mmCIF file of N, CA, C and O in Angstrom:
data_model
loop_
_atom_site.group_PDB
_atom_site.id
_atom_site.type_symbol
_atom_site.label_atom_id
_atom_site.label_comp_id
_atom_site.label_asym_id
_atom_site.label_seq_id
_atom_site.Cartn_x
_atom_site.Cartn_y
_atom_site.Cartn_z
ATOM 1 N N MET L 1 0.852 -1.500 0.425
ATOM 2 C CA MET L 1 0.129 0.288 0.419
ATOM 3 C C MET L 1 0.840 1.364 -0.273
ATOM 4 O O MET L 1 1.740 1.737 0.806
ATOM 5 N N GLN L 2 0.724 2.775 -0.865
ATOM 6 C CA GLN L 2 1.359 3.295 -1.208
ATOM 7 C C GLN L 2 1.029 4.263 -0.269
ATOM 8 O O GLN L 2 -0.188 5.037 -0.172
ATOM 9 N N ARG L 3 1.635 5.202 0.318
ATOM 10 C CA ARG L 3 1.016 6.374 1.094
ATOM 11 C C ARG L 3 1.207 7.822 0.465
ATOM 12 O O ARG L 3 2.502 8.305 -0.132
ATOM 13 N N LYS L 4 0.077 8.937 0.102
ATOM 14 C CA LYS L 4 0.183 9.411 -0.449
ATOM 15 C C LYS L 4 1.114 10.716 0.098
ATOM 16 O O LYS L 4 1.083 10.705 1.528
ATOM 17 N N ASP L 5 1.785 11.540 0.312
ATOM 18 C CA ASP L 5 2.452 12.831 0.567
ATOM 19 C C ASP L 5 1.409 13.975 0.528
ATOM 20 O O ASP L 5 0.645 14.482 -0.307
ATOM 21 N N ARG L 6 1.187 14.375 1.708
ATOM 22 C CA ARG L 6 -0.583 15.006 2.696
ATOM 23 C C ARG L 6 0.512 16.178 3.035
ATOM 24 O O ARG L 6 1.811 16.110 3.573
ATOM 25 N N GLN L 7 0.068 16.804 2.918
ATOM 26 C CA GLN L 7 0.511 19.097 3.555
ATOM 27 C C GLN L 7 -0.660 18.387 4.795
ATOM 28 O O GLN L 7 -1.134 17.759 5.427
ATOM 29 N N PHE L 8 0.488 19.566 6.001
ATOM 30 C CA PHE L 8 -0.495 19.656 7.506
ATOM 31 C C PHE L 8 -1.348 19.704 7.469
ATOM 32 O O PHE L 8 -1.663 20.819 6.871
ATOM 33 N N GLY L 9 -2.256 19.043 7.761
ATOM 34 C CA GLY L 9 -3.272 19.503 8.518
ATOM 35 C C GLY L 9 -4.381 18.791 7.333
ATOM 36 O O GLY L 9 -5.903 18.866 7.887
ATOM 37 N N GLU L 10 -4.249 18.287 6.310
ATOM 38 C CA GLU L 10 -4.994 17.244 5.738
ATOM 39 C C GLU L 10 -5.217 16.096 6.288
ATOM 40 O O GLU L 10 -3.907 15.400 6.191
ATOM 41 N N VAL L 11 -5.448 15.270 6.286
ATOM 42 C CA VAL L 11 -5.481 13.753 6.908
ATOM 43 C C VAL L 11 -7.421 13.311 5.310
ATOM 44 O O VAL L 11 -7.528 13.685 4.652
ATOM 45 N N SER L 12 -7.243 11.954 5.887
ATOM 46 C CA SER L 12 -7.888 11.171 5.062
ATOM 47 C C SER L 12 -9.428 10.546 5.853
ATOM 48 O O SER L 12 -9.821 11.618 6.627
ATOM 49 N N GLU L 13 -10.172 10.660 3.967
ATOM 50 C CA GLU L 13 -11.707 10.783 4.515
ATOM 51 C C GLU L 13 -12.117 9.445 5.642
ATOM 52 O O GLU L 13 -12.615 9.568 6.668
ATOM 53 N N LYS L 14 -11.320 8.202 5.638
ATOM 54 C CA LYS L 14 -11.290 6.948 6.755
ATOM 55 C C LYS L 14 -10.971 7.826 7.990
ATOM 56 O O LYS L 14 -11.672 7.430 8.963
ATOM 57 N N ILE L 15 -10.205 8.609 8.467
ATOM 58 C CA ILE L 15 -9.428 9.197 9.267
ATOM 59 C C ILE L 15 -10.451 10.129 10.232
ATOM 60 O O ILE L 15 -10.582 10.142 11.295
ATOM 61 N N ARG L 16 -11.150 10.985 8.977
ATOM 62 C CA ARG L 16 -11.956 11.739 9.268
ATOM 63 C C ARG L 16 -13.383 11.303 10.122
ATOM 64 O O ARG L 16 -13.723 11.993 10.751
ATOM 65 N N ARG L 17 -14.086 10.297 9.372
ATOM 66 C CA ARG L 17 -14.618 9.047 9.491
ATOM 67 C C ARG L 17 -14.816 8.719 10.752
ATOM 68 O O ARG L 17 -15.442 8.601 12.148
ATOM 69 N N ASN L 18 -14.022 8.226 11.706
ATOM 70 C CA ASN L 18 -12.779 8.182 12.884
ATOM 71 C C ASN L 18 -13.392 8.551 13.841
ATOM 72 O O ASN L 18 -13.680 8.838 14.846
ATOM 73 N N MET L 19 -12.632 9.631 13.539
ATOM 74 C CA MET L 19 -12.583 10.997 14.582
ATOM 75 C C MET L 19 -13.690 11.406 15.182
ATOM 76 O O MET L 19 -13.854 12.180 16.086
ATOM 77 N N ARG L 20 -14.547 11.541 13.525
ATOM 78 C CA ARG L 20 -16.244 12.132 13.891
ATOM 79 C C ARG L 20 -16.896 11.654 15.320
ATOM 80 O O ARG L 20 -17.661 12.250 15.847
ATOM 81 N N ASN L 21 -17.166 10.202 15.057
ATOM 82 C CA ASN L 21 -17.524 9.504 15.650
ATOM 83 C C ASN L 21 -17.012 8.946 17.137
ATOM 84 O O ASN L 21 -18.279 8.204 17.982
ATOM 85 N N ILE L 22 -15.544 9.470 17.438
ATOM 86 C CA ILE L 22 -15.324 9.443 18.657
ATOM 87 C C ILE L 22 -15.806 10.646 19.314
ATOM 88 O O ILE L 22 -16.539 11.634 19.748
ATOM 89 N N ARG L 23 -16.707 10.558 21.117
ATOM 90 C CA ARG L 23 -17.170 10.940 21.945
ATOM 91 C C ARG L 23 -17.017 11.878 23.121
ATOM 92 O O ARG L 23 -16.177 10.775 23.215
ATOM 93 N N SER L 24 -16.760 12.711 23.104
ATOM 94 C CA SER L 24 -16.174 13.235 24.510
ATOM 95 C C SER L 24 -16.804 12.639 25.452
ATOM 96 O O SER L 24 -16.896 13.214 26.949
ATOM 97 N N LYS L 25 -18.489 13.265 25.088
ATOM 98 C CA LYS L 25 -19.285 13.110 26.705
ATOM 99 C C LYS L 25 -20.389 12.328 26.382
ATOM 100 O O LYS L 25 -20.797 12.160 24.921
ATOM 101 N N ASP L 26 -20.383 11.930 27.729
ATOM 102 C CA ASP L 26 -22.122 11.290 27.287
ATOM 103 C C ASP L 26 -21.682 9.543 26.316
ATOM 104 O O ASP L 26 -23.100 9.220 26.293
ATOM 105 N N THR L 27 -20.802 9.248 27.148
ATOM 106 C CA THR L 27 -20.471 7.588 26.565
ATOM 107 C C THR L 27 -21.127 6.732 27.017
ATOM 108 O O THR L 27 -21.800 7.239 28.209
ATOM 109 N N SER L 28 -21.355 5.307 27.004
ATOM 110 C CA SER L 28 -22.002 4.710 27.135
ATOM 111 C C SER L 28 -21.921 3.838 28.773
ATOM 112 O O SER L 28 -22.949 4.246 29.703
ATOM 113 N N VAL L 29 -20.546 4.293 28.934
ATOM 114 C CA VAL L 29 -19.780 4.193 30.449
ATOM 115 C C VAL L 29 -20.474 4.704 31.418
ATOM 116 O O VAL L 29 -21.225 4.424 32.172
ATOM 117 N N GLU L 30 -20.248 6.062 30.450
ATOM 118 C CA GLU L 30 -21.105 7.705 31.532
ATOM 119 C C GLU L 30 -22.049 7.340 31.731
ATOM 120 O O GLU L 30 -22.500 7.829 33.388
ATOM 121 N N VAL L 31 -22.914 6.807 30.358
ATOM 122 C CA VAL L 31 -24.452 7.135 31.447
ATOM 123 C C VAL L 31 -25.055 6.126 32.064
ATOM 124 O O VAL L 31 -25.849 6.400 32.832
ATOM 125 N N LEU L 32 -24.450 5.180 32.003
ATOM 126 C CA LEU L 32 -24.162 3.587 32.986
ATOM 127 C C LEU L 32 -24.097 4.176 34.185
ATOM 128 O O LEU L 32 -25.139 3.819 34.862
ATOM 129 N N LEU L 33 -23.293 4.572 34.418
ATOM 130 C CA LEU L 33 -22.987 5.603 35.709
ATOM 131 C C LEU L 33 -23.343 5.820 36.722
ATOM 132 O O LEU L 33 -23.966 6.125 37.707
ATOM 133 N N ARG L 34 -23.950 6.729 36.246
ATOM 134 C CA ARG L 34 -24.935 8.417 36.056
ATOM 135 C C ARG L 34 -25.888 7.264 36.577
ATOM 136 O O ARG L 34 -26.667 7.907 37.268
ATOM 137 N N LYS L 35 -27.020 6.260 36.054
ATOM 138 C CA LYS L 35 -27.978 5.940 35.914
ATOM 139 C C LYS L 35 -28.025 5.624 37.617
ATOM 140 O O LYS L 35 -29.415 5.885 38.048
ATOM 141 N N ARG L 36 -27.024 4.751 38.147
ATOM 142 C CA ARG L 36 -26.788 4.234 38.793
ATOM 143 C C ARG L 36 -26.814 4.908 39.766
ATOM 144 O O ARG L 36 -27.445 4.736 41.349
ATOM 145 N N LEU L 37 -26.025 6.145 40.083
ATOM 146 C CA LEU L 37 -25.903 7.018 41.234
ATOM 147 C C LEU L 37 -26.898 8.194 40.897
ATOM 148 O O LEU L 37 -27.485 7.811 42.204
ATOM 149 N N TRP L 38 -27.993 7.893 40.370
ATOM 150 C CA TRP L 38 -29.361 8.671 40.311
ATOM 151 C C TRP L 38 -29.936 7.483 41.161
ATOM 152 O O TRP L 38 -30.610 8.207 41.744
ATOM 153 N N HIS L 39 -29.894 6.735 40.256
ATOM 154 C CA HIS L 39 -30.793 5.452 41.651
ATOM 155 C C HIS L 39 -30.592 5.801 42.916
ATOM 156 O O HIS L 39 -31.287 5.562 43.244
ATOM 157 N N ASP L 40 -29.087 5.043 42.975
ATOM 158 C CA ASP L 40 -28.782 5.233 44.284
ATOM 159 C C ASP L 40 -29.219 6.463 45.155
ATOM 160 O O ASP L 40 -28.311 6.148 46.049
ATOM 161 N N GLY L 41 -29.355 7.647 45.116
ATOM 162 C CA GLY L 41 -29.659 8.864 45.533
ATOM 163 C C GLY L 41 -28.727 9.456 45.515
ATOM 164 O O GLY L 41 -29.110 11.417 46.250
ATOM 165 N N TYR L 42 -27.871 8.861 44.450
ATOM 166 C CA TYR L 42 -26.619 10.846 44.881
ATOM 167 C C TYR L 42 -27.277 11.746 43.555
ATOM 168 O O TYR L 42 -26.555 11.220 42.231
ATOM 169 N N ARG L 43 -26.969 12.831 43.686
ATOM 170 C CA ARG L 43 -26.647 14.347 43.244
ATOM 171 C C ARG L 43 -25.861 14.591 42.279
ATOM 172 O O ARG L 43 -24.855 14.050 43.538
ATOM 173 N N TYR L 44 -25.536 14.461 41.377
ATOM 174 C CA TYR L 44 -24.064 15.419 40.788
ATOM 175 C C TYR L 44 -23.893 16.536 39.520
ATOM 176 O O TYR L 44 -25.666 16.354 39.677
ATOM 177 N N ARG L 45 -23.430 16.354 39.526
ATOM 178 C CA ARG L 45 -22.732 17.734 38.330
ATOM 179 C C ARG L 45 -22.169 16.904 36.866
ATOM 180 O O ARG L 45 -21.167 16.120 37.577
ATOM 181 N N LYS L 46 -22.917 17.947 35.898
ATOM 182 C CA LYS L 46 -22.734 16.522 34.635
ATOM 183 C C LYS L 46 -20.788 17.191 33.877
ATOM 184 O O LYS L 46 -22.133 18.862 33.778
ATOM 185 N N ASN L 47 -19.815 17.125 33.678
ATOM 186 C CA ASN L 47 -19.287 17.992 33.328
ATOM 187 C C ASN L 47 -19.562 19.156 33.701
ATOM 188 O O ASN L 47 -18.932 20.748 33.213
ATOM 189 N N TYR L 48 -18.547 19.354 35.208
ATOM 190 C CA TYR L 48 -19.140 20.841 35.817
ATOM 191 C C TYR L 48 -17.859 21.433 35.438
ATOM 192 O O TYR L 48 -16.438 20.967 35.449
ATOM 193 N N LYS L 49 -17.533 22.880 34.667
ATOM 194 C CA LYS L 49 -16.724 23.396 34.631
ATOM 195 C C LYS L 49 -15.930 24.292 35.064
ATOM 196 O O LYS L 49 -14.790 24.848 35.220
ATOM 197 N N LYS L 50 -16.593 24.579 37.104
ATOM 198 C CA LYS L 50 -16.241 24.901 37.244
ATOM 199 C C LYS L 50 -14.707 24.125 38.240
ATOM 200 O O LYS L 50 -14.159 25.298 38.856
ATOM 201 N N LEU L 51 -14.690 23.516 38.274
ATOM 202 C CA LEU L 51 -13.741 22.152 38.635
ATOM 203 C C LEU L 51 -12.751 21.723 37.284
ATOM 204 O O LEU L 51 -12.395 22.013 36.128
ATOM 205 N N PRO L 52 -10.877 22.276 37.222
ATOM 206 C CA PRO L 52 -9.729 21.472 36.839
ATOM 207 C C PRO L 52 -10.458 20.489 36.321
ATOM 208 O O PRO L 52 -10.643 19.414 36.739
ATOM 209 N N GLY L 53 -10.003 20.704 34.603
ATOM 210 C CA GLY L 53 -10.094 19.117 33.726
ATOM 211 C C GLY L 53 -11.153 19.246 33.145
ATOM 212 O O GLY L 53 -11.962 17.645 32.862
ATOM 213 N N SER L 54 -12.393 19.713 34.341
ATOM 214 C CA SER L 54 -14.150 19.894 33.899
ATOM 215 C C SER L 54 -14.463 17.623 34.205
ATOM 216 O O SER L 54 -14.911 17.534 32.744
ATOM 217 N N PRO L 55 -14.485 17.960 35.202
ATOM 218 C CA PRO L 55 -14.754 15.885 34.990
ATOM 219 C C PRO L 55 -16.278 15.335 34.860
ATOM 220 O O PRO L 55 -17.021 16.403 34.216
ATOM 221 N N ASP L 56 -16.381 14.807 34.153
ATOM 222 C CA ASP L 56 -17.352 13.721 33.518
ATOM 223 C C ASP L 56 -18.337 14.521 35.250
ATOM 224 O O ASP L 56 -19.383 14.675 34.169
ATOM 225 N N ILE L 57 -17.826 13.574 35.993
ATOM 226 C CA ILE L 57 -19.074 13.443 37.208
ATOM 227 C C ILE L 57 -18.516 14.326 38.287
ATOM 228 O O ILE L 57 -17.214 13.742 38.342
ATOM 229 N N ALA L 58 -19.207 15.237 39.218
ATOM 230 C CA ALA L 58 -19.021 16.201 40.032
ATOM 231 C C ALA L 58 -20.075 15.690 41.025
ATOM 232 O O ALA L 58 -21.086 16.207 40.458
ATOM 233 N N ILE L 59 -19.422 14.989 42.074
ATOM 234 C CA ILE L 59 -20.414 14.868 43.435
ATOM 235 C C ILE L 59 -20.107 16.320 44.376
ATOM 236 O O ILE L 59 -19.493 15.975 45.244
ATOM 237 N N THR L 60 -21.001 17.367 44.381
ATOM 238 C CA THR L 60 -19.714 18.326 44.973
ATOM 239 C C THR L 60 -20.479 18.648 46.741
ATOM 240 O O THR L 60 -19.405 18.922 47.404
ATOM 241 N N LYS L 61 -21.432 17.417 46.761
ATOM 242 C CA LYS L 61 -21.160 17.364 48.118
ATOM 243 C C LYS L 61 -20.321 16.781 48.771
ATOM 244 O O LYS L 61 -20.134 17.225 49.786
ATOM 245 N N TYR L 62 -19.913 16.057 48.617
ATOM 246 C CA TYR L 62 -19.033 14.502 48.927
ATOM 247 C C TYR L 62 -17.650 15.621 48.583
ATOM 248 O O TYR L 62 -16.566 14.589 48.663
ATOM 249 N N LYS L 63 -16.998 16.468 47.767
ATOM 250 C CA LYS L 63 -16.223 17.005 47.056
ATOM 251 C C LYS L 63 -15.719 15.887 46.286
ATOM 252 O O LYS L 63 -14.323 15.462 46.465
ATOM 253 N N LEU L 64 -15.969 15.105 45.153
ATOM 254 C CA LEU L 64 -15.602 13.979 44.485
ATOM 255 C C LEU L 64 -15.797 14.648 43.236
ATOM 256 O O LEU L 64 -17.055 14.630 42.412
ATOM 257 N N ALA L 65 -14.592 13.875 41.842
ATOM 258 C CA ALA L 65 -14.815 14.567 40.939
ATOM 259 C C ALA L 65 -14.264 13.109 40.192
ATOM 260 O O ALA L 65 -13.596 12.059 41.254
ATOM 261 N N LEU L 66 -15.210 12.540 38.982
ATOM 262 C CA LEU L 66 -14.935 11.152 38.378
ATOM 263 C C LEU L 66 -14.797 11.490 36.895
ATOM 264 O O LEU L 66 -15.497 12.341 36.358
ATOM 265 N N PHE L 67 -14.002 11.104 36.638
ATOM 266 C CA PHE L 67 -13.484 11.291 35.453
ATOM 267 C C PHE L 67 -13.404 9.532 34.655
ATOM 268 O O PHE L 67 -12.978 8.385 35.450
ATOM 269 N N VAL L 68 -14.417 9.533 33.910
ATOM 270 C CA VAL L 68 -14.958 8.306 32.718
ATOM 271 C C VAL L 68 -13.934 7.670 32.059
ATOM 272 O O VAL L 68 -13.758 8.664 31.149
ATOM 273 N N ILE L 69 -13.257 7.417 31.744
ATOM 274 C CA ILE L 69 -11.967 6.800 30.406
ATOM 275 C C ILE L 69 -12.987 5.784 30.184
ATOM 276 O O ILE L 69 -12.086 4.584 30.791
ATOM 277 N N ALA L 70 -13.128 5.482 29.531
ATOM 278 C CA ALA L 70 -13.658 3.901 28.486
ATOM 279 C C ALA L 70 -12.854 4.143 27.313
ATOM 280 O O ALA L 70 -13.304 5.055 26.517
ATOM 281 N N SER L 71 -12.295 3.256 26.958
ATOM 282 C CA SER L 71 -11.084 2.835 25.719
ATOM 283 C C SER L 71 -11.299 1.089 25.196
ATOM 284 O O SER L 71 -11.461 0.881 25.625
ATOM 285 N N PHE L 72 -12.483 0.521 24.137
ATOM 286 C CA PHE L 72 -12.582 -0.503 23.334
ATOM 287 C C PHE L 72 -12.454 -0.989 25.251
ATOM 288 O O PHE L 72 -13.750 -1.325 25.383
ATOM 289 N N SER L 73 -12.005 -2.165 25.446
ATOM 290 C CA SER L 73 -12.508 -3.057 26.639
ATOM 291 C C SER L 73 -12.598 -2.847 28.230
ATOM 292 O O SER L 73 -12.336 -3.293 29.006
ATOM 293 N N THR L 74 -11.255 -1.605 27.981
ATOM 294 C CA THR L 74 -11.080 -1.324 28.744
ATOM 295 C C THR L 74 -12.038 0.191 29.508
ATOM 296 O O THR L 74 -12.210 0.495 28.425
ATOM 297 N N VAL L 75 -12.162 -0.086 31.229
ATOM 298 C CA VAL L 75 -12.607 1.010 31.253
ATOM 299 C C VAL L 75 -12.247 1.655 33.027
ATOM 300 O O VAL L 75 -12.009 -0.030 34.270
ATOM 301 N N LYS L 76 -12.078 2.438 33.174
ATOM 302 C CA LYS L 76 -11.292 2.861 34.702
ATOM 303 C C LYS L 76 -12.167 4.361 34.560
ATOM 304 O O LYS L 76 -12.735 5.029 34.370
ATOM 305 N N ILE L 77 -12.510 4.401 36.119
ATOM 306 C CA ILE L 77 -12.752 5.517 36.758
ATOM 307 C C ILE L 77 -12.107 6.242 37.705
ATOM 308 O O ILE L 77 -11.669 5.768 38.945
ATOM 309 N N GLY L 78 -11.191 7.328 37.709
ATOM 310 C CA GLY L 78 -10.395 8.144 38.024
ATOM 311 C C GLY L 78 -10.822 8.549 39.483
ATOM 312 O O GLY L 78 -12.698 9.907 38.660
ATOM 313 N N ILE L 79 -10.913 8.864 39.971
ATOM 314 C CA ILE L 79 -11.196 9.053 41.421
ATOM 315 C C ILE L 79 -10.780 10.303 41.967
ATOM 316 O O ILE L 79 -9.545 10.445 42.537
ATOM 317 N N SER L 80 -10.614 11.490 41.799
ATOM 318 C CA SER L 80 -10.001 12.773 42.831
ATOM 319 C C SER L 80 -10.819 13.679 43.086
ATOM 320 O O SER L 80 -11.672 13.482 43.366
#
């Protein structure tokens, strides 16, 4: 397979479609976690801009910030 020389900033249509489908908010893992927290009575803020890093879920009552990182088959929940 021969690769064409591209200028800086040019991407192939395949890469463009792939990057367009990557979501940064409301991923399936994040939605499941939020539903569970709400069901258990925990009230939270979603993508809270007042905290550094804009955590996916912030439970301000307990000063808890959750960053949900889901890639392929790996799910990690960072608590800070």
